Amino acid sequence: MSHMKIRKAVFPAAGMGTRFLPATKATPKEMLCLVDKPLIQYGVEEAVAAGCTEIIIVTGRGKTTMEDHFDKSAELEASLAAKNKTALLEIARSVSKLAKIVYVRQPEALGLGHAVLMAKEIVGNEPFCVLLPDDIVDASTPCMKQMVEAFNETQSSILGSEVVEGDAISAYGCLDCTPDATNPRLLAVKNMVEKPAPGTQPSQNAIIGRYILTPRIFEMIEGITPGAGGELQLTDAIKALLQHEKVYGFSYEGKRHDAGDKQGFLRATVELALKHDKLGPDFRAWLKDQSF
Ligand code: G1P
């Protein structure tokens, strides 16, 4: 296992997206458009920026628009080429050239741990990333790239982490951890709990939807029983992994948006629109003129 390189990224994307109804009744949550591209594309671009060359999307019923999105569209390309719309042609092409993307189905929504387990054969015996497409991280160095750099030092599992206030921690996996002496962004994890009841949390350090995991995690997932919410929880499997290997939290640099939540999605839309190369300046000027 020494000096393994991260090449693969797993995207659990089989959930029903009930928090975002009615938008997600017939449209996969991962395909909701944030400014000018679907949520899942942000995650895939982040994984590619981190050096991943193989993307594994764990999908389910009614999610085929994701596959169409990342596939080559011969008709669209031919039509844009015939009209000499080269800039648009380049945008359409670049999406299908991002990475090698493979799809595996999760037949039943049995939990995040179960979703990750669906990728076991495709990942094989190497460390890999997991990105939850709802969590959009806006950072000058992409969050997963920061984490891969840390992994290259530790060669251990690393969980993206941030401090959340008060009882908000009850919506997350929570780390019992201490600062690591070698790297100010690393946290040495002692224990963890999924969605602690308010007042019982060991800390305010939440796990965010960014993970680098060693392949032993699959064996751990196979050994767990349903936890919080009756689901096979990834957090419980990582807790089991702690009995065998070191696990670190990682205080990433950047700002996370929970784009799977309506309020979070609205805020992400405004912030990312303001930062957008082409749309930002006009949008900012328009926003300033409004008297809401
Ligand atoms: C999942 C994980 C949780 C983590 C969160 C980050 O929860 O189970 O540990 O903190 O993602 O977004 P979910 O949001 O699916 O309930």
Short mmCIF file of C-alpha atoms and ligand atoms in Angstrom, two decimals:
data_model
loop_
_atom_site.label_atom_id
_atom_site.label_comp_id
_atom_site.label_asym_id
_atom_site.label_seq_id
_atom_site.Cartn_x
_atom_site.Cartn_y
_atom_site.Cartn_z
CA MET A 1 0.00 0.00 0.00
CA SER A 2 2.97 2.34 0.17
CA HIS A 3 2.79 5.42 -2.04
CA MET A 4 -0.38 4.62 -3.87
CA LYS A 5 -1.72 7.18 -6.29
CA ILE A 6 -5.35 8.25 -6.31
CA ARG A 7 -6.91 7.62 -9.74
CA LYS A 8 -10.56 6.84 -9.11
CA ALA A 9 -13.46 8.84 -7.74
CA VAL A 10 -16.83 7.45 -6.68
CA PHE A 11 -19.99 9.56 -6.81
CA PRO A 12 -22.97 8.18 -4.91
CA ALA A 13 -25.86 9.48 -7.01
CA ALA A 14 -28.74 7.05 -6.59
CA GLY A 15 -30.71 8.95 -3.94
CA MET A 16 -34.25 10.18 -4.53
CA GLY A 17 -33.54 13.80 -3.69
CA THR A 18 -36.70 14.23 -1.63
CA ARG A 19 -35.38 17.41 0.04
CA PHE A 20 -35.72 19.13 -3.31
CA LEU A 21 -39.22 18.11 -4.38
CA PRO A 22 -40.94 18.93 -6.67
CA ALA A 23 -37.83 19.78 -8.76
CA THR A 24 -36.48 16.27 -8.30
CA LYS A 25 -39.67 14.37 -9.08
CA ALA A 26 -38.54 13.49 -12.60
CA THR A 27 -35.08 15.14 -12.70
CA PRO A 28 -32.14 13.66 -10.81
CA LYS A 29 -31.03 15.97 -8.02
CA GLU A 30 -27.49 15.71 -9.40
CA MET A 31 -28.72 17.28 -12.65
CA LEU A 32 -30.13 20.43 -11.04
CA CYS A 33 -28.47 23.35 -12.76
CA LEU A 34 -26.31 25.58 -10.57
CA VAL A 35 -25.65 28.77 -12.59
CA ASP A 36 -24.84 27.05 -15.90
CA LYS A 37 -23.97 23.44 -15.22
CA PRO A 38 -25.44 20.50 -13.33
CA LEU A 39 -24.35 19.82 -9.75
CA ILE A 40 -22.59 16.59 -10.63
CA GLN A 41 -20.36 18.32 -13.16
CA TYR A 42 -18.87 20.49 -10.40
CA GLY A 43 -17.89 17.35 -8.51
CA VAL A 44 -16.52 15.57 -11.57
CA GLU A 45 -14.43 18.62 -12.49
CA GLU A 46 -13.09 18.74 -8.93
CA ALA A 47 -12.11 15.06 -9.05
CA VAL A 48 -10.40 15.55 -12.41
CA ALA A 49 -8.53 18.59 -11.02
CA ALA A 50 -7.37 16.31 -8.19
CA GLY A 51 -5.81 13.94 -10.73
CA CYS A 52 -8.59 11.34 -11.02
CA THR A 53 -8.91 9.74 -14.44
CA GLU A 54 -11.72 7.30 -13.76
CA ILE A 55 -15.08 8.45 -12.45
CA ILE A 56 -17.52 5.89 -11.06
CA ILE A 57 -21.07 7.13 -10.73
CA VAL A 58 -23.35 5.02 -8.55
CA THR A 59 -26.71 5.54 -10.13
CA GLY A 60 -30.26 4.22 -9.93
CA ARG A 61 -33.65 4.31 -11.62
CA GLY A 62 -34.63 7.48 -13.47
CA LYS A 63 -31.10 8.84 -13.59
CA THR A 64 -30.16 8.31 -17.22
CA THR A 65 -29.91 12.04 -18.04
CA MET A 66 -26.62 12.00 -16.11
CA GLU A 67 -25.24 9.46 -18.57
CA ASP A 68 -26.46 11.49 -21.54
CA HIS A 69 -24.89 14.60 -20.08
CA PHE A 70 -21.38 13.13 -19.95
CA ASP A 71 -21.74 11.22 -23.22
CA LYS A 72 -20.75 12.56 -26.64
CA SER A 73 -23.76 14.08 -28.42
CA ALA A 74 -23.06 13.52 -32.10
CA GLU A 75 -26.26 15.33 -33.24
CA LEU A 76 -25.59 18.40 -31.10
CA GLU A 77 -21.95 18.58 -32.20
CA ALA A 78 -22.87 18.18 -35.89
CA SER A 79 -25.52 20.87 -35.62
CA LEU A 80 -23.20 23.37 -33.87
CA ALA A 81 -20.36 22.61 -36.31
CA ALA A 82 -22.68 23.17 -39.32
CA LYS A 83 -23.60 26.58 -37.92
CA ASN A 84 -19.96 27.45 -37.13
CA LYS A 85 -20.78 27.90 -33.44
CA THR A 86 -17.27 26.97 -32.36
CA ALA A 87 -17.37 28.28 -28.78
CA LEU A 88 -20.56 26.34 -28.02
CA LEU A 89 -19.17 23.29 -29.80
CA GLU A 90 -16.13 23.43 -27.53
CA ILE A 91 -18.35 23.59 -24.41
CA ALA A 92 -20.43 20.61 -25.57
CA ARG A 93 -17.32 18.58 -26.43
CA SER A 94 -15.39 19.35 -23.27
CA VAL A 95 -18.10 17.84 -21.03
CA SER A 96 -17.83 14.45 -22.75
CA LYS A 97 -14.05 14.55 -22.65
CA LEU A 98 -13.69 15.27 -18.93
CA ALA A 99 -12.76 11.73 -17.88
CA LYS A 100 -13.57 8.09 -18.37
CA ILE A 101 -16.92 7.67 -16.64
CA VAL A 102 -18.42 4.34 -15.69
CA TYR A 103 -21.81 3.70 -14.13
CA VAL A 104 -22.87 1.12 -11.62
CA ARG A 105 -26.36 0.74 -10.21
CA GLN A 106 -27.45 0.74 -6.59
CA PRO A 107 -30.68 -1.26 -6.85
CA GLU A 108 -32.04 -0.12 -3.46
CA ALA A 109 -31.33 3.01 -1.40
CA LEU A 110 -29.85 1.19 1.61
CA GLY A 111 -27.50 3.99 2.68
CA LEU A 112 -24.29 5.79 1.76
CA GLY A 113 -22.09 2.88 2.87
CA HIS A 114 -24.06 0.55 0.62
CA ALA A 115 -23.79 2.99 -2.30
CA VAL A 116 -19.99 3.06 -1.97
CA LEU A 117 -19.92 -0.75 -1.74
CA MET A 118 -21.49 -0.90 -5.22
CA ALA A 119 -18.16 0.41 -6.59
CA LYS A 120 -16.05 -2.30 -4.94
CA GLU A 121 -15.20 -4.32 -8.06
CA ILE A 122 -14.51 -1.26 -10.18
CA VAL A 123 -12.28 0.39 -7.57
CA GLY A 124 -10.36 -2.80 -6.76
CA ASN A 125 -7.44 -2.75 -4.36
CA GLU A 126 -6.45 0.92 -4.43
CA PRO A 127 -7.27 4.06 -2.44
CA PHE A 128 -10.01 6.20 -3.97
CA CYS A 129 -12.03 9.37 -3.49
CA VAL A 130 -15.71 9.70 -2.69
CA LEU A 131 -17.49 12.95 -3.54
CA LEU A 132 -21.11 13.61 -2.57
CA PRO A 133 -22.48 15.71 -5.43
CA ASP A 134 -24.74 17.81 -3.13
CA ASP A 135 -21.73 19.33 -1.44
CA ILE A 136 -20.31 22.03 -3.71
CA VAL A 137 -16.97 23.29 -2.44
CA ASP A 138 -15.82 26.64 -3.74
CA ALA A 139 -12.05 26.87 -3.18
CA SER A 140 -9.01 28.39 -4.86
CA THR A 141 -7.36 24.96 -4.82
CA PRO A 142 -10.12 22.39 -5.43
CA CYS A 143 -10.98 20.66 -2.16
CA MET A 144 -10.20 17.15 -3.37
CA LYS A 145 -6.85 18.31 -4.75
CA GLN A 146 -5.97 19.63 -1.29
CA MET A 147 -6.94 16.27 0.17
CA VAL A 148 -4.99 14.23 -2.38
CA GLU A 149 -1.91 16.30 -1.51
CA ALA A 150 -2.44 15.44 2.15
CA PHE A 151 -3.00 11.76 1.25
CA ASN A 152 0.30 11.72 -0.61
CA GLU A 153 1.92 12.51 2.74
CA THR A 154 -0.13 10.27 5.04
CA GLN A 155 -1.19 7.37 2.78
CA SER A 156 -4.16 7.08 5.14
CA SER A 157 -7.89 7.66 4.78
CA ILE A 158 -8.81 11.35 4.97
CA LEU A 159 -12.25 12.87 5.59
CA GLY A 160 -13.06 16.44 4.57
CA SER A 161 -14.15 18.30 7.69
CA GLU A 162 -15.45 21.65 8.87
CA VAL A 163 -16.66 23.14 12.12
CA VAL A 164 -20.43 23.67 12.25
CA GLU A 165 -22.29 25.60 14.91
CA GLY A 166 -24.51 24.19 17.67
CA ASP A 167 -27.08 21.52 16.94
CA ALA A 168 -26.43 21.71 13.19
CA ILE A 169 -23.85 18.98 13.86
CA SER A 170 -26.75 16.52 14.25
CA ALA A 171 -27.20 16.53 10.46
CA TYR A 172 -23.65 15.22 9.87
CA GLY A 173 -21.12 12.60 10.69
CA CYS A 174 -19.16 13.99 13.64
CA LEU A 175 -15.46 13.46 14.45
CA ASP A 176 -13.92 12.93 17.85
CA CYS A 177 -10.48 14.23 16.98
CA THR A 178 -7.36 16.15 18.02
CA PRO A 179 -5.14 18.46 15.95
CA ASP A 180 -2.28 16.63 14.23
CA ALA A 181 1.20 17.86 15.08
CA THR A 182 2.61 17.52 11.56
CA ASN A 183 0.07 19.44 9.48
CA PRO A 184 -2.26 22.19 10.80
CA ARG A 185 -5.05 21.08 8.44
CA LEU A 186 -5.01 17.46 9.62
CA LEU A 187 -7.02 16.10 12.54
CA ALA A 188 -6.17 12.76 14.11
CA VAL A 189 -9.46 10.92 14.40
CA LYS A 190 -10.13 8.86 17.55
CA ASN A 191 -13.78 8.05 16.98
CA MET A 192 -16.80 9.19 15.02
CA VAL A 193 -20.57 9.12 15.17
CA GLU A 194 -23.20 9.56 12.46
CA LYS A 195 -25.83 12.22 13.18
CA PRO A 196 -25.34 12.54 16.96
CA ALA A 197 -28.42 13.54 18.97
CA PRO A 198 -28.18 17.22 19.99
CA GLY A 199 -26.01 17.58 23.09
CA THR A 200 -24.24 14.23 22.64
CA GLN A 201 -21.74 15.28 19.96
CA PRO A 202 -18.05 14.68 20.77
CA SER A 203 -17.08 17.88 18.88
CA GLN A 204 -18.37 20.39 16.33
CA ASN A 205 -16.19 18.85 13.58
CA ALA A 206 -18.53 17.65 10.84
CA ILE A 207 -17.61 15.27 8.03
CA ILE A 208 -18.37 16.87 4.66
CA GLY A 209 -19.02 15.04 1.42
CA ARG A 210 -15.37 14.55 0.50
CA TYR A 211 -13.49 11.38 1.42
CA ILE A 212 -10.30 9.57 0.47
CA LEU A 213 -10.58 5.96 1.56
CA THR A 214 -8.26 2.98 1.53
CA PRO A 215 -9.70 -0.15 -0.11
CA ARG A 216 -10.09 -1.94 3.23
CA ILE A 217 -13.23 0.18 3.64
CA PHE A 218 -15.14 -2.31 1.48
CA GLU A 219 -14.51 -5.14 3.95
CA MET A 220 -15.62 -2.78 6.74
CA ILE A 221 -18.85 -1.86 4.92
CA GLU A 222 -19.57 -5.56 4.45
CA GLY A 223 -19.27 -6.01 8.21
CA ILE A 224 -21.58 -3.22 9.45
CA THR A 225 -25.26 -3.39 10.33
CA PRO A 226 -27.83 -0.63 9.68
CA GLY A 227 -27.12 2.47 11.80
CA ALA A 228 -28.63 5.99 11.92
CA GLY A 229 -31.90 6.13 9.98
CA GLY A 230 -31.80 2.34 9.50
CA GLU A 231 -29.19 2.77 6.75
CA LEU A 232 -25.77 1.23 6.13
CA GLN A 233 -23.72 4.28 7.08
CA LEU A 234 -20.31 5.05 5.59
CA THR A 235 -19.41 6.72 8.91
CA ASP A 236 -19.91 3.41 10.77
CA ALA A 237 -17.64 1.63 8.28
CA ILE A 238 -14.92 4.29 8.67
CA LYS A 239 -15.26 3.94 12.44
CA ALA A 240 -14.60 0.20 12.01
CA LEU A 241 -11.62 1.04 9.78
CA LEU A 242 -10.14 2.97 12.72
CA GLN A 243 -9.52 -0.35 14.46
CA HIS A 244 -7.04 -1.24 11.69
CA GLU A 245 -5.66 1.98 10.23
CA LYS A 246 -5.13 5.65 10.95
CA VAL A 247 -7.86 7.99 9.72
CA TYR A 248 -7.52 11.77 9.46
CA GLY A 249 -9.93 14.64 9.26
CA PHE A 250 -8.93 17.47 6.94
CA SER A 251 -9.89 21.12 7.51
CA TYR A 252 -10.07 22.13 3.88
CA GLU A 253 -9.60 25.69 2.64
CA GLY A 254 -12.74 26.93 0.92
CA LYS A 255 -16.47 27.34 1.34
CA ARG A 256 -19.01 24.53 1.13
CA HIS A 257 -22.57 24.92 -0.07
CA ASP A 258 -25.20 22.29 0.65
CA ALA A 259 -26.77 22.45 -2.79
CA GLY A 260 -29.07 19.52 -2.03
CA ASP A 261 -31.04 21.86 0.23
CA LYS A 262 -33.26 24.58 -1.26
CA GLN A 263 -31.85 27.42 0.86
CA GLY A 264 -28.27 26.23 0.33
CA PHE A 265 -28.89 25.95 -3.39
CA LEU A 266 -30.19 29.54 -3.62
CA ARG A 267 -27.17 30.89 -1.77
CA ALA A 268 -24.79 28.85 -3.91
CA THR A 269 -26.52 30.16 -7.03
CA VAL A 270 -26.00 33.80 -6.06
CA GLU A 271 -22.42 33.36 -4.84
CA LEU A 272 -21.26 31.30 -7.80
CA ALA A 273 -23.09 33.53 -10.30
CA LEU A 274 -21.29 36.56 -8.87
CA LYS A 275 -17.95 34.76 -9.27
CA HIS A 276 -18.68 33.45 -12.77
CA ASP A 277 -16.13 34.71 -15.36
CA LYS A 278 -18.64 35.67 -18.00
CA LEU A 279 -21.94 36.11 -16.15
CA GLY A 280 -20.61 37.61 -12.92
CA PRO A 281 -19.97 41.27 -13.84
CA ASP A 282 -23.42 41.87 -15.39
CA PHE A 283 -25.18 39.93 -12.67
CA ARG A 284 -23.42 41.98 -9.97
CA ALA A 285 -24.36 45.25 -11.68
CA TRP A 286 -27.98 44.12 -12.00
CA LEU A 287 -28.13 42.98 -8.39
CA LYS A 288 -26.83 46.36 -7.16
CA ASP A 289 -29.61 48.15 -9.03
CA GLN A 290 -32.38 46.19 -7.40
CA SER A 291 -34.40 47.51 -4.51
CA PHE A 292 -35.63 44.22 -3.05
C1 G1P B 1 -23.86 12.17 4.56
C2 G1P B 1 -22.99 11.41 5.57
C3 G1P B 1 -22.58 12.32 6.71
C4 G1P B 1 -21.91 13.56 6.17
C5 G1P B 1 -22.80 14.26 5.11
C6 G1P B 1 -22.04 15.38 4.43
O1 G1P B 1 -25.08 12.48 5.21
O2 G1P B 1 -23.70 10.27 6.05
O3 G1P B 1 -21.70 11.64 7.58
O4 G1P B 1 -21.64 14.43 7.24
O5 G1P B 1 -23.23 13.35 4.11
O6 G1P B 1 -22.83 16.08 3.53
P1 G1P B 1 -26.41 12.92 4.39
O7 G1P B 1 -26.22 14.36 4.05
O8 G1P B 1 -26.49 12.03 3.20
O9 G1P B 1 -27.54 12.71 5.36
#
